[in-house]
């Protein structure tokens, strides 16, 4: 099989399923076929497991000459003039991008329903959401359109859709993967990561896209290990902590039971599993929504109708141009975040909200550090429930936000975490979350692989 054959098969599959799933905003068939042809001519390097692999890209990762919208009207016609660093890594490892995937607008949401363009459906049940914000990335892999996709995770946007669609999604350590060319949502939390169907594939992709980049000021100079190195080591003696807060109120019975079963499996595999506590995780949602919205309100100032993006055709003055372009270009959820963020940063409220949130963030981080003094990994559910109905939570932002309760502490602490499938309830997948120490993705993969 040639790379061109593989691409043709991929696009056949996308065409056959896309009407139902709606994962893509842009399919870049011509570009993919041209790359595949080049690869065939050059000869595929058999030692490179990623060579010729089709990959889907979340539409907030900028791609040179390929439309990048962040699922916003604001960037409906935006064609970047450069590639994100992660795209350079994708090309260097000979993977072939096949298109740009749907998401919540500017990655704000948990269901992919805030996209300006379309709804994406959960391939397991087309009446359910695929999760979000990287819902297109998750659905495309779950529906077998692509074996690999990239997403971004600011407060759960890789892990939650992975859980809802029964696949593997990794949010690496903050700093592990360059954010250069990722359209910024909340800069102190944003991290790119891979979706795959298996743990091993996931580790291979992380090998390909990690590493220091001078273009991201928060990029870590830490060495990148081979993330597959520990996959075949058994986990006897591994110490796993289960935070009692992660199995409490709000977590549905079916999810809880699947996680309790997973704990039994880990014990059988020889791990020690014990209850631990992350006492400040109850403040996670409040802290996250203050910090993420504050950073977003600042990051989104660049969309002013002048430099690039949507410009209102009706404006008669400069002030009008700003106000009208932003009023017409941004959707409801994005405006809500900008208002929340501007409020918590404004004088008179800064100390009570933004500053306080930063202080509590430190406490949340310390909770993790304390547990990791004695444990190798933390285990819990990824989400409180399985995938919910399309439209169910759209007019109830607080309920939507509460869904992130088990994922946001990880971003606030900057640690890595994966979601892997651990069962089904009423035909819908359940996700198991494994959280690791800073830069210790290898141990997460080891434990995830042992479970799989
Ligand atoms: N659901 C969360 C939010 O709406 C997380 C989003 C994300 O990780 N990008 O902010």
Coordinates of C-alpha atoms in Angstrom, one line a residue, residues 88-436:
X88 CA 6.3 21.5 11.7
X89 CA 6.7 18.4 14.0
X90 CA 3.8 16.7 12.2
X91 CA 5.5 17.3 8.9
X92 CA 9.0 16.3 10.1
X93 CA 7.6 13.0 11.3
X94 CA 6.0 12.4 7.9
X95 CA 2.4 12.4 9.2
X96 CA -0.2 13.7 6.7
X97 CA -2.7 16.3 7.9
X98 CA -6.1 15.6 6.2
X99 CA -8.1 18.5 7.6
X100 CA -9.2 20.9 10.3
X101 CA -11.6 19.7 13.0
X102 CA -14.6 21.3 14.6
X103 CA -14.4 22.6 18.1
X104 CA -16.1 25.0 20.5
X105 CA -15.5 28.6 19.4
X106 CA -12.0 29.6 20.6
X107 CA -12.0 26.3 22.6
X108 CA -14.6 27.7 25.1
X109 CA -17.1 25.0 25.9
X110 CA -17.5 21.4 26.6
X111 CA -19.7 20.1 23.8
X112 CA -18.5 21.6 20.5
X113 CA -21.9 23.3 20.3
X114 CA -20.5 26.8 20.5
X115 CA -18.9 26.3 17.1
X116 CA -20.1 29.0 14.7
X117 CA -20.2 26.4 11.9
X118 CA -21.9 23.2 13.0
X119 CA -22.7 20.6 15.6
X120 CA -20.5 17.5 15.8
X121 CA -22.3 14.3 16.8
X122 CA -21.0 11.6 19.1
X123 CA -20.4 8.6 16.8
X124 CA -21.7 6.2 19.5
X125 CA -25.1 7.9 19.6
X126 CA -25.8 10.7 17.1
X127 CA -28.2 12.3 19.6
X128 CA -25.4 13.0 22.1
X129 CA -22.6 15.5 22.1
X130 CA -19.0 14.3 21.4
X131 CA -17.8 16.5 24.3
X132 CA -15.6 19.5 23.8
X133 CA -13.9 21.7 23.1
X134 CA -12.0 19.3 20.9
X135 CA -15.2 17.4 19.9
X136 CA -14.3 17.2 16.2
X137 CA -10.9 15.8 17.0
X138 CA -12.4 13.1 19.3
X139 CA -15.3 12.3 17.0
X140 CA -13.1 11.9 13.9
X141 CA -10.9 9.3 15.7
X142 CA -13.9 7.5 17.3
X143 CA -15.7 7.3 13.9
X144 CA -12.6 5.8 12.2
X145 CA -12.1 8.8 9.9
X146 CA -8.5 9.2 11.1
X147 CA -6.3 7.2 13.4
X148 CA -4.8 10.3 15.0
X149 CA -5.8 13.8 15.8
X150 CA -4.6 16.8 17.7
X151 CA -6.6 18.7 20.2
X152 CA -5.9 21.3 22.9
X153 CA -6.8 21.1 26.6
X154 CA -7.2 24.2 28.7
X155 CA -9.5 22.8 31.3
X156 CA -10.3 19.3 30.0
X157 CA -10.9 19.8 26.2
X158 CA -8.8 16.7 25.3
X159 CA -9.7 14.4 28.2
X160 CA -13.5 15.0 28.3
X161 CA -14.2 14.4 24.6
X162 CA -11.9 11.4 24.7
X163 CA -14.0 10.0 27.6
X164 CA -17.3 10.8 25.8
X165 CA -16.2 9.0 22.6
X166 CA -14.3 6.0 24.1
X167 CA -10.8 6.9 22.9
X168 CA -7.4 7.8 24.3
X169 CA -6.7 11.5 24.9
X170 CA -3.5 12.9 26.5
X171 CA -3.1 16.3 28.1
X172 CA 0.7 16.5 28.4
X173 CA 2.6 18.5 31.0
X174 CA 2.3 22.3 30.6
X175 CA 5.5 23.1 28.6
X176 CA 5.9 19.7 27.0
X177 CA 4.5 20.7 23.6
X178 CA 5.0 24.1 22.0
X179 CA 2.0 26.4 22.0
X180 CA 3.5 28.6 19.2
X181 CA 0.7 28.8 16.6
X182 CA -2.0 27.6 19.0
X183 CA -4.7 30.3 18.9
X184 CA -4.5 31.4 22.6
X185 CA -7.4 30.9 24.9
X186 CA -5.8 30.9 28.4
X187 CA -2.0 31.0 28.0
X188 CA -1.1 29.6 31.5
X189 CA -3.3 26.6 31.0
X190 CA -3.4 25.8 27.2
X191 CA -1.6 22.6 26.1
X192 CA -1.8 20.6 22.8
X193 CA -2.1 16.8 22.9
X194 CA -2.9 13.7 20.8
X195 CA -6.1 11.6 20.4
X196 CA -5.7 8.0 19.3
X197 CA -7.6 4.7 19.7
X198 CA -4.8 3.0 21.6
X199 CA -2.4 3.9 24.3
X200 CA 0.7 2.8 22.3
X201 CA -0.3 5.0 19.3
X202 CA -0.7 7.9 21.6
X203 CA 2.8 7.5 23.1
X204 CA 4.2 7.4 19.6
X205 CA 2.5 10.6 18.6
X206 CA 3.6 12.3 21.7
X207 CA 7.2 11.3 20.9
X208 CA 6.7 13.0 17.5
X209 CA 5.3 16.3 18.7
X210 CA 7.1 17.1 22.0
X211 CA 10.1 19.2 22.6
X212 CA 11.6 22.6 23.4
X213 CA 10.7 25.5 21.2
X214 CA 12.3 29.0 21.6
X215 CA 9.1 30.4 20.1
X216 CA 7.0 29.5 23.2
X217 CA 8.3 31.3 26.3
X218 CA 6.9 28.6 28.6
X219 CA 8.3 25.7 26.6
X220 CA 10.3 23.4 28.8
X221 CA 14.0 22.6 28.1
X222 CA 13.4 19.2 29.8
X223 CA 14.6 16.2 27.8
X224 CA 12.0 14.2 25.9
X225 CA 12.1 10.5 26.8
X226 CA 10.8 7.7 24.7
X227 CA 7.2 7.6 25.9
X228 CA 6.9 4.0 24.8
X229 CA 9.9 2.8 26.8
X230 CA 7.9 1.6 29.8
X231 CA 4.9 0.2 28.1
X232 CA 5.9 -3.4 28.6
X233 CA 7.0 -3.0 32.2
X234 CA 4.6 -4.5 34.7
X235 CA 3.1 -2.2 37.3
X236 CA 3.7 -4.4 40.4
X237 CA 4.3 -2.1 43.3
X238 CA 3.1 1.0 41.6
X239 CA 1.4 3.4 44.0
X240 CA -1.9 4.9 42.9
X241 CA -3.9 7.4 44.9
X242 CA -7.7 7.8 44.4
X243 CA -8.8 11.3 45.6
X244 CA -12.0 10.8 47.7
X245 CA -13.3 14.1 46.2
X246 CA -13.3 12.5 42.8
X247 CA -15.9 9.9 43.7
X248 CA -18.2 12.1 45.6
X249 CA -21.3 14.2 44.8
X250 CA -22.1 14.8 41.2
X251 CA -20.4 11.7 39.9
X252 CA -23.1 9.4 38.4
X253 CA -23.5 5.8 39.7
X254 CA -22.5 4.2 36.4
X255 CA -19.3 6.2 36.1
X256 CA -18.4 5.6 39.7
X257 CA -19.0 1.8 39.3
X258 CA -16.8 1.6 36.2
X259 CA -14.0 3.4 38.0
X260 CA -14.3 1.2 41.1
X261 CA -14.0 -1.8 38.7
X262 CA -10.9 -0.3 37.2
X263 CA -9.4 0.1 40.7
X264 CA -9.9 -3.7 41.2
X265 CA -8.1 -4.4 37.9
X266 CA -5.2 -2.3 39.0
X267 CA -5.0 -4.1 42.3
X268 CA -5.0 -7.4 40.4
X269 CA -2.2 -6.1 38.3
X270 CA -0.2 -5.6 41.4
X271 CA -0.6 -1.9 42.1
X272 CA -1.3 -0.5 45.5
X273 CA -4.4 1.6 45.3
X274 CA -5.3 3.9 48.3
X275 CA -7.6 6.8 49.0
X276 CA -6.0 10.2 49.1
X277 CA -7.3 13.7 49.3
X278 CA -7.1 16.8 47.0
X279 CA -8.9 19.1 49.5
X280 CA -8.9 22.2 47.4
X281 CA -10.3 20.7 44.2
X282 CA -13.7 21.9 45.2
X283 CA -12.5 25.4 44.4
X284 CA -11.3 24.3 41.0
X285 CA -14.2 25.4 38.9
X286 CA -14.3 28.9 40.5
X287 CA -10.6 29.4 40.2
X288 CA -10.4 28.0 36.6
X289 CA -13.3 30.2 35.3
X290 CA -11.8 33.3 36.8
X291 CA -8.2 32.6 35.5
X292 CA -9.2 31.2 32.1
X293 CA -11.7 34.0 31.4
X294 CA -9.3 36.7 32.5
X295 CA -6.5 35.4 30.3
X296 CA -9.0 35.0 27.4
X297 CA -10.3 38.5 27.7
X298 CA -6.7 39.7 27.3
X299 CA -5.8 37.3 24.5
X300 CA -8.9 38.1 22.5
X301 CA -8.2 41.8 22.4
X302 CA -6.2 41.2 19.2
X303 CA -9.4 40.6 17.3
X304 CA -10.2 44.2 16.7
X305 CA -11.4 44.2 13.2
X306 CA -8.3 45.9 12.0
X307 CA -5.4 43.5 11.7
X308 CA -7.1 40.4 10.6
X309 CA -10.3 38.5 11.0
X310 CA -13.9 39.7 10.6
X311 CA -14.5 43.4 10.0
X312 CA -18.0 44.8 10.3
X313 CA -19.0 46.3 6.9
X314 CA -21.4 48.8 8.6
X315 CA -19.0 50.7 10.8
X316 CA -18.9 54.4 10.4
X317 CA -16.2 55.3 12.9
X318 CA -13.1 53.7 14.6
X319 CA -15.0 53.0 17.8
X320 CA -17.9 51.6 15.8
X321 CA -15.5 49.4 14.0
X322 CA -14.1 47.8 17.2
X323 CA -17.5 47.4 18.8
X324 CA -19.4 46.2 15.8
X325 CA -16.7 43.8 14.5
X326 CA -16.4 42.2 18.0
X327 CA -20.2 42.2 18.6
X328 CA -20.8 40.5 15.2
X329 CA -17.7 38.3 15.1
X330 CA -17.8 36.6 18.5
X331 CA -20.5 34.2 19.7
X332 CA -22.4 34.3 23.0
X333 CA -20.1 32.1 25.0
X334 CA -17.0 34.0 23.9
X335 CA -18.6 37.3 24.9
X336 CA -19.6 35.8 28.3
X337 CA -16.0 34.9 29.0
X338 CA -14.7 38.3 27.8
X339 CA -17.1 40.0 30.2
X340 CA -16.3 37.7 33.1
X341 CA -12.6 38.1 32.5
X342 CA -12.7 41.9 32.1
X343 CA -14.7 42.1 35.3
X344 CA -12.3 40.1 37.4
X345 CA -9.3 42.0 36.1
X346 CA -10.8 45.5 36.6
X347 CA -9.6 47.8 39.3
X348 CA -11.6 47.3 42.5
X349 CA -12.2 43.6 41.7
X350 CA -8.8 42.4 40.8
X351 CA -7.7 41.6 44.4
X352 CA -11.0 39.9 45.2
X353 CA -11.1 37.8 42.1
X354 CA -8.0 37.4 39.9
X355 CA -5.5 37.7 42.7
X356 CA -7.4 35.4 45.0
X357 CA -7.9 32.9 42.2
X358 CA -4.1 32.8 41.7
X359 CA -3.6 32.2 45.4
X360 CA -6.0 29.3 45.5
X361 CA -4.4 27.9 42.3
X362 CA -1.2 27.5 44.3
X363 CA -3.1 25.6 47.0
X364 CA -4.5 23.3 44.3
X365 CA -1.0 22.7 42.9
X366 CA 0.3 21.9 46.4
X367 CA -2.5 19.3 46.9
X368 CA -1.1 17.4 43.9
X369 CA 2.5 17.8 45.1
X370 CA 1.7 16.4 48.5
X371 CA 0.0 13.3 47.0
X372 CA 2.8 12.8 44.5
X373 CA 5.3 12.7 47.4
X374 CA 3.9 9.3 48.2
X375 CA 2.2 8.1 45.0
X376 CA 3.2 7.5 41.3
X377 CA -0.2 8.3 39.9
X378 CA -3.6 9.7 40.7
X379 CA -6.7 7.9 39.4
X380 CA -10.3 8.9 39.0
X381 CA -13.1 9.4 36.5
X382 CA -12.6 11.9 33.7
X383 CA -16.1 13.2 33.8
X384 CA -19.0 13.1 36.2
X385 CA -21.4 11.6 33.6
X386 CA -21.4 10.0 30.2
X387 CA -22.1 12.1 27.1
X388 CA -25.2 14.3 27.4
X389 CA -27.8 15.1 24.8
X390 CA -27.2 17.7 22.1
X391 CA -28.8 21.0 23.1
X392 CA -29.3 19.8 26.6
X393 CA -27.0 22.2 28.4
X394 CA -26.7 25.0 25.9
X395 CA -28.8 27.6 27.8
X396 CA -27.3 26.6 31.2
X397 CA -23.7 27.7 31.3
X398 CA -23.2 26.8 35.0
X399 CA -24.2 23.2 34.4
X400 CA -21.9 23.1 31.5
X401 CA -19.1 24.5 33.6
X402 CA -19.7 22.0 36.4
X403 CA -18.9 19.2 34.0
X404 CA -15.3 20.3 34.1
X405 CA -14.9 19.7 37.8
X406 CA -12.7 16.6 37.5
X407 CA -10.4 17.9 34.7
X408 CA -9.6 21.6 35.5
X409 CA -7.4 21.0 38.6
X410 CA -4.9 19.2 36.4
X411 CA -4.5 22.3 34.1
X412 CA -4.3 24.6 37.1
X413 CA -1.4 22.4 38.5
X414 CA 0.2 22.0 35.0
X415 CA 0.5 18.2 35.5
X416 CA -0.1 15.6 32.7
X417 CA -3.2 13.4 32.5
X418 CA -4.8 10.9 30.2
X419 CA -8.3 9.6 29.6
X420 CA -8.7 6.0 28.5
X421 CA -11.9 4.0 28.1
X422 CA -13.0 1.9 31.1
X423 CA -16.4 0.7 30.2
X424 CA -19.9 1.5 28.8
X425 CA -23.2 2.5 30.2
X426 CA -26.3 2.5 28.0
X427 CA -24.1 2.2 24.9
X428 CA -22.0 5.2 25.9
X429 CA -18.3 5.1 26.8
X430 CA -16.9 5.9 30.3
X431 CA -13.5 7.5 30.7
X432 CA -10.8 6.7 33.3
X433 CA -8.4 9.6 34.1
X434 CA -4.8 8.9 35.1
X435 CA -2.9 11.9 36.4
X436 CA 0.9 11.9 36.7

